[in-house]
């Protein structure tokens, strides 16, 4: 059975978010684990994919300046990987951003993280650069967005226009 048949996406209130930390521990290491834990506490929205009342994955979302959204992290528990959970979380994130009136959404992935790059690509995200974003938003606004997104060397910035 695929996860898509039995998954429910729910918003996780701030007081319950630390119950999902184990998913981050199964998904990240080093700097990414440290940052994802901090982000889990502080980010605007955390949604969880529940499968048979058990959390199987999560997505962290933030609205940046203006009409721009950012997907900080998508993490899926090992037991639920390769079942479409990450795709459902990303689809729901895009739907939420669109419903909020946002016009574009960004995400970043490590250069060597081909599965994540394919996931975002399947939803219409394309690679972009600081220069391309600056042409649209201006250099100062782009610097502020990069700072909020915490894009670090070795990551690829991805962008999707929401229509």
Coordinates of C-alpha atoms in Angstrom, one line a residue, residues 44-163:
X44 CA 6.2 29.6 11.2
X45 CA 4.6 26.3 10.2
X46 CA 5.3 22.6 10.7
X47 CA 3.0 20.1 9.1
X48 CA 3.3 16.4 9.7
X49 CA 2.2 13.5 7.6
X50 CA 0.3 11.1 9.8
X51 CA -0.1 7.5 8.7
X52 CA -2.4 5.4 10.9
X53 CA -2.2 8.1 13.5
X54 CA 1.7 7.9 13.5
X55 CA 3.8 10.7 12.3
X56 CA 5.8 9.6 9.2
X57 CA 7.2 12.8 8.0
X58 CA 7.3 16.6 8.3
X59 CA 7.8 19.8 6.4
X60 CA 8.8 23.2 7.8
X61 CA 7.6 26.3 6.1
X62 CA 8.1 30.1 6.3
X63 CA 6.8 33.1 4.6
X64 CA 9.6 35.5 3.7
X65 CA 9.3 39.2 2.8
X66 CA 6.4 40.0 0.5
X67 CA 4.9 37.2 -1.5
X68 CA 7.7 34.6 -1.1
X69 CA 7.6 31.3 0.7
X70 CA 10.4 28.9 1.7
X71 CA 10.5 25.2 2.4
X72 CA 13.1 24.7 5.1
X73 CA 13.1 21.0 5.5
X74 CA 11.2 17.9 4.4
X75 CA 12.0 14.9 6.4
X76 CA 10.5 11.4 6.3
X77 CA 11.0 8.6 8.9
X78 CA 12.9 5.6 7.5
X79 CA 9.9 3.3 7.8
X80 CA 7.9 5.5 5.5
X81 CA 10.5 6.4 2.8
X82 CA 9.8 5.6 -0.9
X83 CA 6.1 5.7 -0.3
X84 CA 5.2 9.1 -1.6
X85 CA 5.2 10.9 1.8
X86 CA 7.7 13.6 0.9
X87 CA 5.8 14.4 -2.4
X88 CA 2.5 14.7 -0.5
X89 CA 4.2 17.1 2.1
X90 CA 5.6 19.2 -0.7
X91 CA 2.3 19.3 -2.7
X92 CA 0.5 20.4 0.5
X93 CA 3.1 23.1 1.2
X94 CA 2.7 24.5 -2.3
X95 CA -1.1 24.5 -1.8
X96 CA -0.8 26.3 1.5
X97 CA 1.5 28.9 0.0
X98 CA -0.9 29.5 -2.9
X99 CA -3.9 29.8 -0.6
X100 CA -1.9 32.4 1.3
X101 CA -1.5 34.5 -1.8
X102 CA 2.2 33.9 -2.2
X103 CA 3.6 34.1 -5.8
X104 CA 6.8 32.1 -5.5
X105 CA 8.5 29.5 -3.3
X106 CA 12.1 28.6 -2.8
X107 CA 13.9 25.6 -1.4
X108 CA 17.6 24.7 -1.2
X109 CA 19.2 21.2 -1.4
X110 CA 22.8 20.0 -1.1
X111 CA 24.5 19.7 -4.4
X112 CA 24.8 15.9 -4.1
X113 CA 21.2 15.3 -2.8
X114 CA 19.8 14.0 -6.1
X115 CA 16.6 12.5 -4.5
X116 CA 15.6 15.9 -3.0
X117 CA 16.5 17.7 -6.2
X118 CA 14.3 15.2 -8.2
X119 CA 11.4 15.6 -5.6
X120 CA 11.4 19.4 -6.0
X121 CA 11.9 19.1 -9.8
X122 CA 8.8 16.9 -10.0
X123 CA 6.8 19.8 -8.6
X124 CA 8.2 22.4 -11.1
X125 CA 11.1 23.8 -9.1
X126 CA 14.1 24.9 -11.2
X127 CA 17.6 25.9 -10.2
X128 CA 18.2 29.6 -9.8
X129 CA 21.1 31.8 -8.7
X130 CA 21.5 34.8 -6.4
X131 CA 22.0 36.9 -9.6
X132 CA 18.7 35.7 -11.1
X133 CA 16.8 36.3 -7.9
X134 CA 18.4 39.8 -7.5
X135 CA 17.1 40.8 -11.0
X136 CA 13.6 40.2 -9.8
X137 CA 13.7 41.3 -6.2
X138 CA 16.7 43.7 -6.0
X139 CA 20.0 42.9 -4.4
X140 CA 19.1 44.1 -0.8
X141 CA 15.8 42.2 -0.8
X142 CA 17.6 39.1 -2.1
X143 CA 20.3 39.4 0.6
X144 CA 17.6 39.5 3.2
X145 CA 15.9 36.4 1.7
X146 CA 19.1 34.5 1.5
X147 CA 19.8 35.3 5.2
X148 CA 16.4 34.1 6.2
X149 CA 16.7 31.0 4.1
X150 CA 20.2 30.2 5.4
X151 CA 21.5 29.1 2.0
X152 CA 25.0 27.9 2.6
X153 CA 27.9 27.1 0.2
X154 CA 27.4 23.7 -1.4
X155 CA 23.6 24.1 -1.7
X156 CA 21.5 24.6 -4.8
X157 CA 18.7 27.2 -4.6
X158 CA 15.5 26.1 -6.3
X159 CA 12.5 28.3 -7.2
X160 CA 8.9 27.7 -8.3
X161 CA 6.5 30.3 -9.4
X162 CA 3.1 29.8 -8.0
X163 CA 0.3 30.3 -10.5

